[in-house]
Backbone as numpy.savetxt, mean C-alpha at the origin, in Angstrom:
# Nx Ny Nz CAx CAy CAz Cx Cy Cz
-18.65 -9.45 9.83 -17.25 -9.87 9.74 -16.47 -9.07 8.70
-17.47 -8.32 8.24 -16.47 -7.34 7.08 -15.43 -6.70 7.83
-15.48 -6.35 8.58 -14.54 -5.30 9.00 -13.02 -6.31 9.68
-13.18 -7.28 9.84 -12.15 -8.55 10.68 -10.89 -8.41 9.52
-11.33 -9.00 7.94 -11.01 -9.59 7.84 -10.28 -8.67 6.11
-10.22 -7.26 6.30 -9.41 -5.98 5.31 -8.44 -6.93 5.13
-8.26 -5.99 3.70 -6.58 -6.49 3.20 -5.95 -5.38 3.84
-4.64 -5.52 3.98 -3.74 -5.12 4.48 -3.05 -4.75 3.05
-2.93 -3.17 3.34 -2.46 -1.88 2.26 -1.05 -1.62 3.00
0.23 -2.31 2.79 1.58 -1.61 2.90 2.16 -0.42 1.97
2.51 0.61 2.77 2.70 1.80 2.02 4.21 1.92 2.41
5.64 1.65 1.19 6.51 1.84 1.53 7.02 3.60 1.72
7.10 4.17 2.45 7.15 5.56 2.54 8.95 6.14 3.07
8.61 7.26 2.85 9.79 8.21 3.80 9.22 9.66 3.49
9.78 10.38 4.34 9.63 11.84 4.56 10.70 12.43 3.83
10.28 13.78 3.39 8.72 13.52 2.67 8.79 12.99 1.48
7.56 12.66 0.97 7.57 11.78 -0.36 6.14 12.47 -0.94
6.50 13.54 -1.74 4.92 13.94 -2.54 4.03 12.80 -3.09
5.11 11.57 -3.60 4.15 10.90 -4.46 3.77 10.15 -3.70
4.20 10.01 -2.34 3.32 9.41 -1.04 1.79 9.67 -0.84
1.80 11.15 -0.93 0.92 11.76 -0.34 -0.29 12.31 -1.65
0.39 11.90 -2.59 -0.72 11.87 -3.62 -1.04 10.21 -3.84
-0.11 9.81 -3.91 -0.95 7.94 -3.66 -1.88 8.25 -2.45
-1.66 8.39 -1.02 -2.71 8.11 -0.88 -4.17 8.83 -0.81
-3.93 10.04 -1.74 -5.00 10.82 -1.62 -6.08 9.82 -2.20
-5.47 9.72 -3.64 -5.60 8.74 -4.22 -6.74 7.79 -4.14
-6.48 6.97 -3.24 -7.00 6.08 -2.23 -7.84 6.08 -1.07
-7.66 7.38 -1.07 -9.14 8.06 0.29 -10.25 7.34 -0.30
-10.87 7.68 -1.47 -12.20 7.29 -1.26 -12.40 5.51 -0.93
-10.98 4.84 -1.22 -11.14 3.22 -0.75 -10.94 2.68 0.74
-10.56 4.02 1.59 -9.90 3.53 2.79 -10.89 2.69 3.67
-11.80 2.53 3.83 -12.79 1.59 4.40 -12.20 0.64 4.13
-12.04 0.06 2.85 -12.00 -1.32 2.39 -10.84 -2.36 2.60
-9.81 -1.11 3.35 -8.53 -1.38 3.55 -7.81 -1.54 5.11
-6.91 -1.97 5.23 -6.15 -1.48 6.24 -4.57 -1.07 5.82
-4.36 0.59 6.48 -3.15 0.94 5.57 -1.85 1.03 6.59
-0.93 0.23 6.18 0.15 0.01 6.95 1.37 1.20 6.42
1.52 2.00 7.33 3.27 2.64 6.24 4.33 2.24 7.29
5.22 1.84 6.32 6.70 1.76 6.87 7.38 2.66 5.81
7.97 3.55 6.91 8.86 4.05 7.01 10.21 3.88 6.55
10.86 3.66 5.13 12.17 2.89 4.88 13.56 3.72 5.65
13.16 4.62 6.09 14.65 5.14 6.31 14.75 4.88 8.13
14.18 4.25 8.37 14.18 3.79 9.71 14.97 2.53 10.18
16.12 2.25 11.44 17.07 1.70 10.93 16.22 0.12 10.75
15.47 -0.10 11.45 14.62 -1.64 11.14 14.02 -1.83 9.82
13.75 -1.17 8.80 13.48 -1.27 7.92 14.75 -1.08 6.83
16.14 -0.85 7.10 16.88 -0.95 6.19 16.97 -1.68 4.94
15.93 -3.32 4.96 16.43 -3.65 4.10 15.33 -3.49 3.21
13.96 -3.20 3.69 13.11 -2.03 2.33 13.79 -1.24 2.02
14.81 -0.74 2.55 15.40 0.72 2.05 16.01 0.21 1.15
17.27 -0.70 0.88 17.81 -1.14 -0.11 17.23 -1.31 -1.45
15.90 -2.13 -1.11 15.12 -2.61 -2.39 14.45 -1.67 -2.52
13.82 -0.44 -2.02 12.91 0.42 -2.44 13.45 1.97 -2.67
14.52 1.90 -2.11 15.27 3.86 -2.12 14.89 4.46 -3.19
14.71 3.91 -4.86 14.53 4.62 -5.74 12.81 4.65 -6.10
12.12 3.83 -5.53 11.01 3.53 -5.90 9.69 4.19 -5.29
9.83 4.02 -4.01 8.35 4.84 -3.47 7.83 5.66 -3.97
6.62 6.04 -4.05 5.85 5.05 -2.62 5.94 2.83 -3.70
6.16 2.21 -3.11 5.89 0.87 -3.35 4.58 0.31 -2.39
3.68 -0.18 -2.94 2.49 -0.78 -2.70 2.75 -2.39 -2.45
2.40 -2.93 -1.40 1.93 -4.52 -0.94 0.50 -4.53 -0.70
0.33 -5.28 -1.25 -1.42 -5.99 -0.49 -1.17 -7.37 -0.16
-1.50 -7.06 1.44 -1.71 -8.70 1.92 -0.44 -8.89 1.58
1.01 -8.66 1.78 2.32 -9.10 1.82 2.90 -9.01 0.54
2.48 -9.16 -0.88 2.23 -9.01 -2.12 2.76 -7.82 -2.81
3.88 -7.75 -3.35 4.02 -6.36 -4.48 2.83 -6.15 -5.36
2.33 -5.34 -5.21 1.02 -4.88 -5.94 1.72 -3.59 -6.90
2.34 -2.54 -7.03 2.57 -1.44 -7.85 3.75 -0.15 -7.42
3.97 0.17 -7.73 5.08 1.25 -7.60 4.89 2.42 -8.12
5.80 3.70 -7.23 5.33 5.12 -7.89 4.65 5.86 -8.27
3.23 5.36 -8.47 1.84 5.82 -8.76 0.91 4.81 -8.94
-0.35 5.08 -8.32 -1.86 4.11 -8.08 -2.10 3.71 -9.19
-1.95 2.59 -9.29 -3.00 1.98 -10.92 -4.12 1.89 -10.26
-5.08 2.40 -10.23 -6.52 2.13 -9.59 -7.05 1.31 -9.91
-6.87 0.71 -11.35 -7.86 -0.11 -11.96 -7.07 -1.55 -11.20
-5.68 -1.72 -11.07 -4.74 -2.46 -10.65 -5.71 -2.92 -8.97
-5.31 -1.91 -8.43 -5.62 -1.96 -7.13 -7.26 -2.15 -6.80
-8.07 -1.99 -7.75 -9.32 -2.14 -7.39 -9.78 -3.55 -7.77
-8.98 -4.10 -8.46 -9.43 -5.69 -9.35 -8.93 -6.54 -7.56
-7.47 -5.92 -7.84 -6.71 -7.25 -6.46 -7.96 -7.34 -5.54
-8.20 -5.77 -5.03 -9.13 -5.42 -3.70 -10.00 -6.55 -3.50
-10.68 -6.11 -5.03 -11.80 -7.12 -5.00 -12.01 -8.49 -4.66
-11.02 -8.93 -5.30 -10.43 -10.64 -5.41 -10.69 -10.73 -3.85
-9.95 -10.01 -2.97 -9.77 -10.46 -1.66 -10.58 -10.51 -1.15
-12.09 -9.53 -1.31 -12.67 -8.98 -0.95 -14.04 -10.38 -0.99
-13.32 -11.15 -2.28 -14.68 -11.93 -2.33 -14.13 -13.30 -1.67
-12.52 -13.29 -2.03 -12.19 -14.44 -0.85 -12.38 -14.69 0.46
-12.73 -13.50 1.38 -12.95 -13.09 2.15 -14.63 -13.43 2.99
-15.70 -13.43 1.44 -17.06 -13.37 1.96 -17.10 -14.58 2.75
């Protein structure tokens, strides 16, 4: 059932975004543990991430959740992971 029941990794993004693409390098070695969602803010359905996020991306959710902004706290993101990870067993 491990695999059912990932947190869900929202990646607020737009093109291009370097610090997109270094977050999620970032994060390669966790991608198993995850499931990674990007939205797209400049897309017109997402306008109103765009509002709250235009200056910020990449912005991080876990599981629906503001988790971090602009760069990976790893240590951040590896504690939450976990949490879920054991709520989960």
């Amino acid at each position: 059932s491990a695999g059912t029941n990932k947190p869900l990794l929202t990646l607020f993004t737009k093109k291009p975004c370097p610090l997109c693409d270094e977050a999620k390098e970032v994060l390669e070695p966790y991608k198993k543990r995850f499931i990674l969602q990007e939205v797209d803010i400049t897309l017109p359905e997402n306008s109103s991430w765009y509002e709250k996020y235009k200056y910020d991306i990449p912005v991080f959710h876990l599981n629906g959740k503001f988790l971090m902004k602009h760069r990976v706290d790893i240590k951040k993101f590896e504690n939450h992971l976990a949490k879920l990870e054991l709520q989960n067993d």
